[in-house]
Amino acid sequence: GSSCDITVDYEPTVTGSVSENWTIDYHNGVANVQYSHDIDGTSGDPASITIVGAEPTFFGTVASGGGTNAIAMTIRNNGGVNATSFVPSLATGTNWSIIGGGTCTGTIAPTPGGDCTVMVRFAPGSNGALSDTLQADYHTGLAAAPTSTRGLSGIGAAPAVLTLSGFPQVDFDRAAIGG
């Protein structure tokens, strides 16, 4: 016997569930017959990813060259279907980094109407006002979407230096060990 492949595309024009009965009429060499099969589909509005929070998100003043400050950035899917090809990243990656600990892992984006978090760490390499941009690239279910962005800002500051002054010299004299 021979076989063939039949492709059925689901291209909804409205949101919601659709159930149909799909039929094929054919002649099997003896008689006309019909094959039928139920098919179901559910559609929703395209995925729409936003990065929630203040614009820009301020990470505070952090000591340059060693201080760290991490903030959980919330990513929200305002659409009705899953976003695919989800990639959170930083525009420059200078002074900020995406670290583990968030709930958006790998290419896992928030489900429709849901949130996940990306942990962003600020570790300035220089002093002064600094900035970068958190970006979320994704596919809406129909096409590649414009990148969702959120500005990041922070201040790199010189590490603190402690100087003691005004104290008289203290001489403890000799003391026995353990006494």
GROMACS .gro file of C-alpha atoms in nm:
model
  179
    1GLY     CA    1   0.000   0.000   0.000
    2SER     CA    2   0.088   0.361  -0.046
    3SER     CA    3   0.075   0.639   0.207
    4CYS     CA    4   0.082   1.016   0.206
    5ASP     CA    5   0.119   1.291   0.463
    6ILE     CA    6  -0.148   1.552   0.517
    7THR     CA    7  -0.058   1.872   0.699
    8VAL     CA    8  -0.325   2.064   0.887
    9ASP     CA    9  -0.237   2.419   0.993
   10TYR     CA   10  -0.417   2.582   1.283
   11GLU     CA   11  -0.448   2.954   1.207
   12PRO     CA   12  -0.707   3.100   1.444
   13THR     CA   13  -0.868   3.437   1.382
   14VAL     CA   14  -1.025   3.476   1.729
   15THR     CA   15  -0.920   3.374   2.080
   16GLY     CA   16  -1.071   3.072   2.250
   17SER     CA   17  -1.123   2.701   2.195
   18VAL     CA   18  -1.227   2.542   1.869
   19SER     CA   19  -1.336   2.184   1.808
   20GLU     CA   20  -1.394   2.049   1.460
   21ASN     CA   21  -1.443   1.715   1.295
   22TRP     CA   22  -1.203   1.657   1.010
   23THR     CA   23  -1.314   1.414   0.738
   24ILE     CA   24  -1.158   1.256   0.433
   25ASP     CA   25  -1.373   1.093   0.171
   26TYR     CA   26  -1.200   0.834  -0.044
   27HIS     CA   27  -1.255   0.521  -0.249
   28ASN     CA   28  -1.080   0.217  -0.109
   29GLY     CA   29  -1.102   0.020  -0.435
   30VAL     CA   30  -1.430  -0.143  -0.338
   31ALA     CA   31  -1.652   0.137  -0.208
   32ASN     CA   32  -1.662   0.502  -0.108
   33VAL     CA   33  -1.561   0.541   0.259
   34GLN     CA   34  -1.506   0.821   0.500
   35TYR     CA   35  -1.241   0.869   0.767
   36SER     CA   36  -1.314   1.126   1.038
   37HIS     CA   37  -1.114   1.254   1.330
   38ASP     CA   38  -1.186   1.518   1.596
   39ILE     CA   39  -0.937   1.803   1.620
   40ASP     CA   40  -0.918   2.068   1.891
   41GLY     CA   41  -0.726   2.391   1.922
   42THR     CA   42  -0.702   2.676   2.168
   43SER     CA   43  -0.583   3.022   2.074
   44GLY     CA   44  -0.492   3.329   2.272
   45ASP     CA   45  -0.349   3.671   2.222
   46PRO     CA   46   0.019   3.665   2.117
   47ALA     CA   47   0.277   3.658   2.396
   48SER     CA   48   0.368   4.005   2.519
   49ILE     CA   49   0.671   4.019   2.750
   50THR     CA   50   0.733   4.321   2.974
   51ILE     CA   51   0.998   4.386   3.236
   52VAL     CA   52   0.821   4.520   3.544
   53GLY     CA   53   0.954   4.798   3.768
   54ALA     CA   54   1.082   5.151   3.781
   55GLU     CA   55   1.244   5.295   3.469
   56PRO     CA   56   1.534   5.291   3.519
   57THR     CA   57   1.572   5.043   3.806
   58PHE     CA   58   1.818   5.196   4.054
   59PHE     CA   59   2.067   4.963   4.224
   60GLY     CA   60   2.196   5.222   4.470
   61THR     CA   61   2.552   5.323   4.555
   62VAL     CA   62   2.795   5.032   4.563
   63ALA     CA   63   3.170   5.024   4.626
   64SER     CA   64   3.370   4.992   4.303
   65GLY     CA   65   3.582   4.685   4.253
   66GLY     CA   66   3.422   4.447   4.495
   67GLY     CA   67   3.080   4.552   4.616
   68THR     CA   68   2.775   4.369   4.488
   69ASN     CA   69   2.405   4.430   4.491
   70ALA     CA   70   2.153   4.192   4.324
   71ILE     CA   71   1.789   4.265   4.244
   72ALA     CA   72   1.521   4.022   4.123
   73MET     CA   73   1.380   4.173   3.803
   74THR     CA   74   1.024   4.057   3.726
   75ILE     CA   75   0.943   3.947   3.372
   76ARG     CA   76   0.570   3.928   3.289
   77ASN     CA   77   0.383   3.767   2.998
   78ASN     CA   78   0.072   3.978   2.935
   79GLY     CA   79  -0.029   3.762   2.637
   80GLY     CA   80  -0.245   3.455   2.605
   81VAL     CA   81   0.015   3.207   2.473
   82ASN     CA   82   0.364   3.100   2.573
   83ALA     CA   83   0.657   3.308   2.456
   84THR     CA   84   0.924   3.101   2.285
   85SER     CA   85   1.291   3.164   2.208
   86PHE     CA   86   1.307   3.369   2.530
   87VAL     CA   87   1.654   3.512   2.598
   88PRO     CA   88   1.719   3.765   2.878
   89SER     CA   89   2.045   3.956   2.832
   90LEU     CA   90   2.223   4.284   2.904
   91ALA     CA   91   2.298   4.545   2.640
   92THR     CA   92   2.663   4.580   2.745
   93GLY     CA   93   2.721   4.347   3.039
   94THR     CA   94   2.962   4.602   3.186
   95ASN     CA   95   2.909   4.652   3.561
   96TRP     CA   96   2.594   4.433   3.559
   97SER     CA   97   2.551   4.057   3.516
   98ILE     CA   98   2.266   3.806   3.514
   99ILE     CA   99   2.326   3.553   3.789
  100GLY     CA  100   2.153   3.233   3.901
  101GLY     CA  101   1.871   3.226   4.151
  102GLY     CA  102   1.588   3.363   3.940
  103THR     CA  103   1.287   3.163   3.824
  104CYS     CA  104   1.337   3.244   3.453
  105THR     CA  105   1.589   2.975   3.370
  106GLY     CA  106   1.744   2.899   3.033
  107THR     CA  107   1.484   2.985   2.771
  108ILE     CA  108   1.189   2.936   3.011
  109ALA     CA  109   0.965   3.242   2.986
  110PRO     CA  110   0.665   3.317   3.206
  111THR     CA  111   0.344   3.137   3.113
  112PRO     CA  112   0.048   3.342   2.986
  113GLY     CA  113  -0.051   3.590   3.257
  114GLY     CA  114   0.243   3.478   3.472
  115ASP     CA  115   0.572   3.614   3.603
  116CYS     CA  116   0.924   3.490   3.651
  117THR     CA  117   1.237   3.662   3.779
  118VAL     CA  118   1.587   3.725   3.651
  119MET     CA  119   1.854   3.803   3.912
  120VAL     CA  120   2.065   4.100   3.803
  121ARG     CA  121   2.382   4.188   3.994
  122PHE     CA  122   2.549   4.531   4.004
  123ALA     CA  123   2.924   4.522   4.065
  124PRO     CA  124   3.071   4.853   3.944
  125GLY     CA  125   3.421   4.856   3.802
  126SER     CA  126   3.452   5.233   3.822
  127ASN     CA  127   3.323   5.532   4.015
  128GLY     CA  128   3.035   5.750   3.905
  129ALA     CA  129   2.686   5.716   3.758
  130LEU     CA  130   2.660   5.396   3.552
  131SER     CA  131   2.389   5.245   3.335
  132ASP     CA  132   2.299   4.943   3.124
  133THR     CA  133   1.981   4.786   2.983
  134LEU     CA  134   1.816   4.453   3.067
  135GLN     CA  135   1.669   4.307   2.748
  136ALA     CA  136   1.426   4.022   2.685
  137ASP     CA  137   1.415   3.885   2.331
  138TYR     CA  138   1.132   3.641   2.252
  139HIS     CA  139   0.890   3.508   1.992
  140THR     CA  140   0.522   3.600   2.035
  141GLY     CA  141   0.382   3.281   1.884
  142LEU     CA  142   0.338   3.465   1.553
  143ALA     CA  143   0.672   3.637   1.496
  144ALA     CA  144   0.988   3.761   1.662
  145ALA     CA  145   0.886   4.046   1.892
  146PRO     CA  146   1.049   4.379   1.955
  147THR     CA  147   1.292   4.348   2.244
  148SER     CA  148   1.140   4.433   2.582
  149THR     CA  149   1.379   4.651   2.783
  150ARG     CA  150   1.430   4.807   3.126
  151GLY     CA  151   1.700   5.060   3.206
  152LEU     CA  152   1.942   4.987   3.491
  153SER     CA  153   2.130   5.255   3.686
  154GLY     CA  154   2.362   5.265   3.980
  155ILE     CA  155   2.648   5.461   4.130
  156GLY     CA  156   2.998   5.323   4.167
  157ALA     CA  157   3.175   5.477   4.466
  158ALA     CA  158   3.524   5.456   4.610
  159PRO     CA  159   3.546   5.190   4.882
  160ALA     CA  160   3.523   5.326   5.236
  161VAL     CA  161   3.848   5.406   5.417
  162LEU     CA  162   3.848   5.410   5.796
  163THR     CA  163   4.098   5.642   5.965
  164LEU     CA  164   4.123   5.663   6.341
  165SER     CA  165   4.259   5.985   6.480
  166GLY     CA  166   4.258   6.178   6.803
  167PHE     CA  167   4.323   5.875   7.024
  168PRO     CA  168   4.619   5.876   7.265
  169GLN     CA  169   4.868   5.596   7.230
  170VAL     CA  170   4.775   5.307   7.457
  171ASP     CA  171   5.051   5.093   7.615
  172PHE     CA  172   4.926   4.763   7.754
  173ASP     CA  173   5.263   4.684   7.914
  174ARG     CA  174   5.359   4.319   7.939
  175ALA     CA  175   5.099   4.058   8.026
  176ALA     CA  176   5.128   3.689   8.097
  177ILE     CA  177   4.989   3.452   7.833
  178GLY     CA  178   4.646   3.338   7.934
  179GLY     CA  179   4.617   3.602   8.200
   0.00000   0.00000   0.00000
